[in-house]
Tab-separated table of C-alpha atoms in Angstrom:
chain	number	residue	atom	x	y	z
A	481	ASP	CA	15.705	6.845	-10.362
A	482	THR	CA	14.875	7.306	-6.727
A	483	GLY	CA	11.510	5.620	-6.540
A	484	VAL	CA	7.960	5.501	-7.804
A	485	SER	CA	6.763	8.878	-9.040
A	486	GLN	CA	3.141	9.960	-9.310
A	487	ASP	CA	1.684	13.038	-10.933
A	488	PRO	CA	-0.158	15.126	-9.980
A	489	ARG	CA	0.134	15.008	-6.193
A	490	HIS	CA	-3.239	16.665	-5.781
A	491	LYS	CA	-6.232	17.051	-8.068
A	492	ILE	CA	-9.489	18.862	-7.418
A	493	THR	CA	-12.152	18.337	-10.031
A	494	LYS	CA	-15.828	18.970	-10.479
A	495	ARG	CA	-18.217	16.059	-10.486
A	496	GLY	CA	-18.676	14.712	-13.975
A	497	GLN	CA	-15.243	15.686	-15.230
A	498	ASN	CA	-12.639	13.213	-16.396
A	499	VAL	CA	-9.249	12.964	-14.679
A	500	THR	CA	-6.048	11.151	-15.556
A	501	PHE	CA	-3.185	10.266	-13.259
A	502	ARG	CA	0.287	9.166	-14.203
A	503	CYS	CA	2.670	6.758	-12.490
A	504	ASP	CA	6.343	6.215	-13.292
A	505	PRO	CA	7.566	3.040	-11.596
A	506	ILE	CA	11.089	2.205	-10.519
A	507	SER	CA	12.826	1.744	-13.853
A	508	GLU	CA	13.762	-1.928	-13.649
A	509	HIS	CA	10.416	-3.003	-12.160
A	510	ASN	CA	8.158	-4.973	-14.455
A	511	ARG	CA	5.106	-5.079	-12.203
A	512	LEU	CA	2.921	-2.043	-11.564
A	513	TYR	CA	-0.085	-1.784	-9.264
A	514	TRP	CA	-2.804	0.748	-8.623
A	515	TYR	CA	-4.451	0.990	-5.212
A	516	ARG	CA	-7.070	3.329	-3.777
A	517	GLN	CA	-7.081	4.488	-0.172
A	518	THR	CA	-9.783	6.351	1.706
A	519	LEU	CA	-9.434	7.977	5.104
A	520	GLY	CA	-8.990	5.527	7.933
A	521	GLN	CA	-8.557	2.551	5.664
A	522	GLY	CA	-5.699	0.582	4.255
A	523	PRO	CA	-5.061	0.654	0.521
A	524	GLU	CA	-7.445	-1.370	-1.664
A	525	PHE	CA	-6.173	-3.135	-4.747
A	526	LEU	CA	-7.518	-1.836	-8.063
A	527	THR	CA	-5.450	-3.357	-10.845
A	528	TYR	CA	-2.055	-4.749	-11.747
A	529	PHE	CA	0.207	-4.918	-14.800
A	530	GLN	CA	3.059	-7.175	-15.667
A	531	ASN	CA	4.977	-5.276	-18.325
A	532	GLU	CA	2.267	-3.878	-20.613
A	533	ALA	CA	-0.330	-6.555	-19.873
A	534	GLN	CA	-3.116	-5.772	-17.434
A	535	LEU	CA	-3.470	-9.097	-15.666
A	536	GLU	CA	-5.982	-8.438	-12.938
A	537	LYS	CA	-8.724	-5.933	-12.189
A	538	SER	CA	-10.628	-5.565	-8.952
A	539	ARG	CA	-14.396	-5.370	-8.851
A	540	LEU	CA	-13.769	-1.910	-7.373
A	541	LEU	CA	-12.660	-0.823	-10.843
A	542	SER	CA	-15.960	0.192	-12.404
A	543	ASP	CA	-16.352	0.806	-16.110
A	544	ARG	CA	-15.605	4.472	-15.488
A	545	PHE	CA	-12.053	3.529	-14.580
A	546	SER	CA	-9.414	2.538	-17.095
A	547	ALA	CA	-5.728	1.917	-16.662
A	548	GLU	CA	-3.048	1.520	-19.280
A	549	ARG	CA	0.630	0.776	-19.422
A	550	PRO	CA	1.268	1.024	-23.151
A	551	LYS	CA	5.019	0.443	-23.272
A	552	GLY	CA	5.453	-1.452	-20.083
A	553	SER	CA	6.960	1.566	-18.356
A	554	PHE	CA	4.728	4.382	-17.062
A	555	SER	CA	1.040	3.859	-16.439
A	556	THR	CA	-2.038	6.065	-16.502
A	557	LEU	CA	-5.260	5.721	-14.560
A	558	GLU	CA	-8.259	7.550	-15.985
A	559	ILE	CA	-11.543	8.129	-14.218
A	560	GLN	CA	-14.412	9.240	-16.408
A	561	ARG	CA	-17.471	11.140	-15.185
A	562	THR	CA	-16.050	11.480	-11.699
A	563	GLU	CA	-18.353	11.097	-8.699
A	564	GLN	CA	-17.880	12.363	-5.157
A	565	GLY	CA	-17.311	8.804	-4.035
A	566	ASP	CA	-14.186	8.698	-6.180
A	567	SER	CA	-12.478	11.107	-3.773
A	568	ALA	CA	-9.535	9.198	-2.369
A	569	MET	CA	-5.772	8.811	-2.478
A	570	TYR	CA	-4.733	6.845	-5.554
A	571	LEU	CA	-1.505	4.986	-4.964
A	572	CYS	CA	0.799	3.408	-7.496
A	573	ALA	CA	3.363	0.770	-6.598
A	574	SER	CA	5.902	-1.279	-8.496
A	575	SER	CA	7.885	-4.433	-7.975
A	576	LEU	CA	10.213	-6.727	-9.865
A	577	ARG	CA	9.507	-10.323	-10.678
A	578	ALA	CA	12.346	-12.156	-12.359
A	579	GLY	CA	13.662	-15.693	-12.264
A	580	GLY	CA	11.266	-16.780	-9.540
A	581	LEU	CA	12.180	-13.863	-7.299
A	582	ASN	CA	9.636	-11.193	-6.463
A	583	THR	CA	10.625	-7.989	-4.697
A	584	GLU	CA	8.159	-6.294	-2.450
A	585	ALA	CA	6.017	-3.429	-3.661
A	586	PHE	CA	7.350	0.087	-3.345
A	587	PHE	CA	4.792	2.855	-3.352
A	588	GLY	CA	4.679	6.327	-4.811
A	589	GLN	CA	3.539	9.346	-2.876
A	590	GLY	CA	0.024	9.081	-4.237
A	591	THR	CA	-2.399	11.381	-5.995
A	592	ARG	CA	-5.015	12.894	-3.736
A	593	LEU	CA	-8.276	13.316	-5.704
A	594	THR	CA	-11.055	15.532	-4.427
A	595	VAL	CA	-14.301	15.597	-6.383
A	596	VAL	CA	-16.490	18.593	-5.569
B	1403	GLY	CA	-12.336	-13.334	2.513
B	1404	GLN	CA	-8.984	-12.825	4.160
B	1405	GLN	CA	-8.807	-10.057	6.699
B	1406	LEU	CA	-5.967	-8.555	8.707
B	1407	ASN	CA	-6.758	-7.241	12.157
B	1408	GLN	CA	-4.385	-4.703	13.626
B	1409	SER	CA	-4.191	-3.602	17.215
B	1410	PRO	CA	-4.164	-1.249	18.847
B	1411	GLN	CA	-6.041	1.084	16.560
B	1412	SER	CA	-4.132	4.051	17.954
B	1413	MET	CA	-1.431	4.806	20.480
B	1414	PHE	CA	-0.281	7.957	22.202
B	1415	ILE	CA	3.082	7.628	23.904
B	1416	GLN	CA	5.900	9.673	25.359
B	1417	GLU	CA	9.136	10.112	23.469
B	1418	GLY	CA	11.605	7.427	24.493
B	1419	GLU	CA	9.002	4.768	25.209
B	1420	ASP	CA	8.912	1.437	23.423
B	1421	VAL	CA	5.932	0.572	21.248
B	1422	SER	CA	4.422	-2.750	20.307
B	1423	MET	CA	1.677	-3.421	17.795
B	1424	ASN	CA	0.410	-6.570	16.175
B	1425	CYS	CA	-1.474	-7.974	13.271
B	1426	THR	CA	-3.536	-11.159	13.138
B	1427	SER	CA	-5.294	-13.073	10.434
B	1428	SER	CA	-7.835	-15.866	10.327
B	1429	SER	CA	-5.834	-17.520	7.565
B	1430	ILE	CA	-2.195	-18.264	6.875
B	1431	PHE	CA	0.109	-15.763	5.237
B	1432	ASN	CA	3.446	-16.674	3.699
B	1433	THR	CA	4.769	-13.132	3.833
B	1434	TRP	CA	4.200	-10.330	6.304
B	1435	LEU	CA	5.004	-6.743	5.434
B	1436	TRP	CA	5.077	-3.701	7.662
B	1437	TYR	CA	4.646	-0.259	6.120
B	1438	LYS	CA	4.600	3.239	7.606
B	1439	GLN	CA	2.516	5.993	6.094
B	1440	ASP	CA	2.891	9.679	6.861
B	1441	PRO	CA	-0.082	12.015	6.254
B	1442	GLY	CA	-0.536	12.738	2.557
B	1443	GLU	CA	2.200	10.321	1.521
B	1444	GLY	CA	2.360	6.775	0.192
B	1445	PRO	CA	3.247	3.803	2.406
B	1446	VAL	CA	6.948	3.137	2.929
B	1447	LEU	CA	8.132	-0.429	3.417
B	1448	LEU	CA	9.797	-0.921	6.798
B	1449	ILE	CA	10.294	-4.652	7.176
B	1450	ALA	CA	9.451	-7.759	5.147
B	1451	LEU	CA	9.164	-11.208	6.760
B	1452	TYR	CA	9.192	-14.444	4.773
B	1453	LYS	CA	9.543	-17.340	7.204
B	1454	ALA	CA	7.571	-18.454	10.242
B	1455	GLY	CA	9.453	-17.523	13.391
B	1456	GLU	CA	11.660	-15.034	11.561
B	1457	LEU	CA	12.755	-12.036	13.620
B	1458	THR	CA	14.058	-9.083	11.628
B	1459	SER	CA	15.353	-5.700	12.704
B	1460	ASN	CA	15.664	-2.409	10.880
B	1461	GLY	CA	17.298	0.120	13.175
B	1462	ARG	CA	14.995	0.646	16.143
B	1463	LEU	CA	12.296	-1.481	14.531
B	1464	THR	CA	11.935	-5.205	15.096
B	1465	ALA	CA	9.284	-7.414	13.559
B	1466	GLN	CA	8.494	-11.094	13.944
B	1467	PHE	CA	6.628	-13.566	11.771
B	1468	GLY	CA	4.448	-15.667	14.072
B	1469	ILE	CA	4.982	-19.410	14.274
B	1470	THR	CA	1.370	-20.100	13.308
B	1471	ARG	CA	1.823	-17.834	10.240
B	1472	LYS	CA	-1.367	-16.087	11.306
B	1473	ASP	CA	0.202	-13.179	13.137
B	1474	SER	CA	3.059	-10.734	13.228
B	1475	PHE	CA	4.177	-8.001	15.548
B	1476	LEU	CA	6.190	-4.827	15.179
B	1477	ASN	CA	8.172	-3.219	17.980
B	1478	ILE	CA	9.661	0.243	17.979
B	1479	SER	CA	12.226	0.956	20.653
B	1480	ALA	CA	13.045	4.363	22.122
B	1481	SER	CA	10.412	6.197	20.095
B	1482	ILE	CA	11.159	9.618	18.659
B	1483	PRO	CA	8.804	12.277	17.281
B	1484	SER	CA	9.416	11.278	13.656
B	1485	ASP	CA	7.961	7.839	14.404
B	1486	VAL	CA	4.552	9.504	14.230
B	1487	GLY	CA	2.406	8.035	11.481
B	1488	ILE	CA	0.190	5.111	10.620
B	1489	TYR	CA	1.710	1.650	10.626
B	1490	PHE	CA	0.134	-0.938	8.364
B	1491	CYS	CA	0.621	-4.651	8.158
B	1492	ALA	CA	0.033	-6.272	4.788
B	1493	GLY	CA	0.451	-9.600	3.134
B	1494	PRO	CA	-0.121	-11.156	-0.257
B	1495	ARG	CA	-3.395	-13.011	-0.545
B	1496	ALA	CA	-3.031	-16.759	-0.558
B	1497	GLY	CA	-2.811	-18.043	-4.111
B	1498	ASN	CA	-2.420	-14.525	-5.456
B	1499	ASN	CA	0.871	-12.998	-4.476
B	1500	ARG	CA	0.276	-9.992	-6.708
B	1501	LYS	CA	-2.436	-8.508	-4.483
B	1502	LEU	CA	-1.761	-7.222	-0.994
B	1503	ILE	CA	-4.312	-7.452	1.795
B	1504	TRP	CA	-3.971	-4.640	4.328
B	1505	GLY	CA	-4.881	-4.053	7.930
B	1506	LEU	CA	-6.609	-0.836	8.984
B	1507	GLY	CA	-3.445	0.532	10.519
B	1508	THR	CA	-2.181	1.587	13.932
B	1509	SER	CA	-1.944	5.337	14.356
B	1510	LEU	CA	1.020	6.355	16.492
B	1511	ALA	CA	1.388	9.729	18.169
B	1512	VAL	CA	4.562	10.594	20.087
B	1513	ASN	CA	4.626	13.348	22.664
B	1514	PRO	CA	8.055	15.016	22.725
């Protein structure tokens, strides 16, 4: 396991279509995060899981967005009825929290979404 | 809310020059992180700082955690073309160490 893996790397979709992205975290990491990044900005937090539990969701995550981490390993982020404003880089990160220690977040390469 | 201000916004330097960039906040951070992001890629962690006054190096990179805990700087010595990219500072929001707050980045261009 060499790092956080995201699939696909690029996705072009028509407005109104649904899209789903996958993230495979570093295998021993129990925390998984989704961020969104637009051009010229830093990443913005969307949501976070500890194991399979989704513990926090940003107000940026509208009801068209849903994230899951069913077995506490990989995660999916689905966007329904995509809009042009959803075009962005979607980044996944993972970290380990155990025994009071918390490693820093390591990021995947991202999924670049373009809604046309 | 908490904000991180990075400066400069962009830099264009000659290969071999040293580079300095900084990050400031209106509120205290307990951890400062420096990431580098190449175009079309995710951010890569360069240096993590956990204690006020801490000075940490990673190869040609050196970062310091400011004494006031409201700032941090990153230095790159003897820049090379592969240093090109966007450098972000980030830190966990006070009272919520699961969520990172990010600066807008410093874009570095290196002329060979």
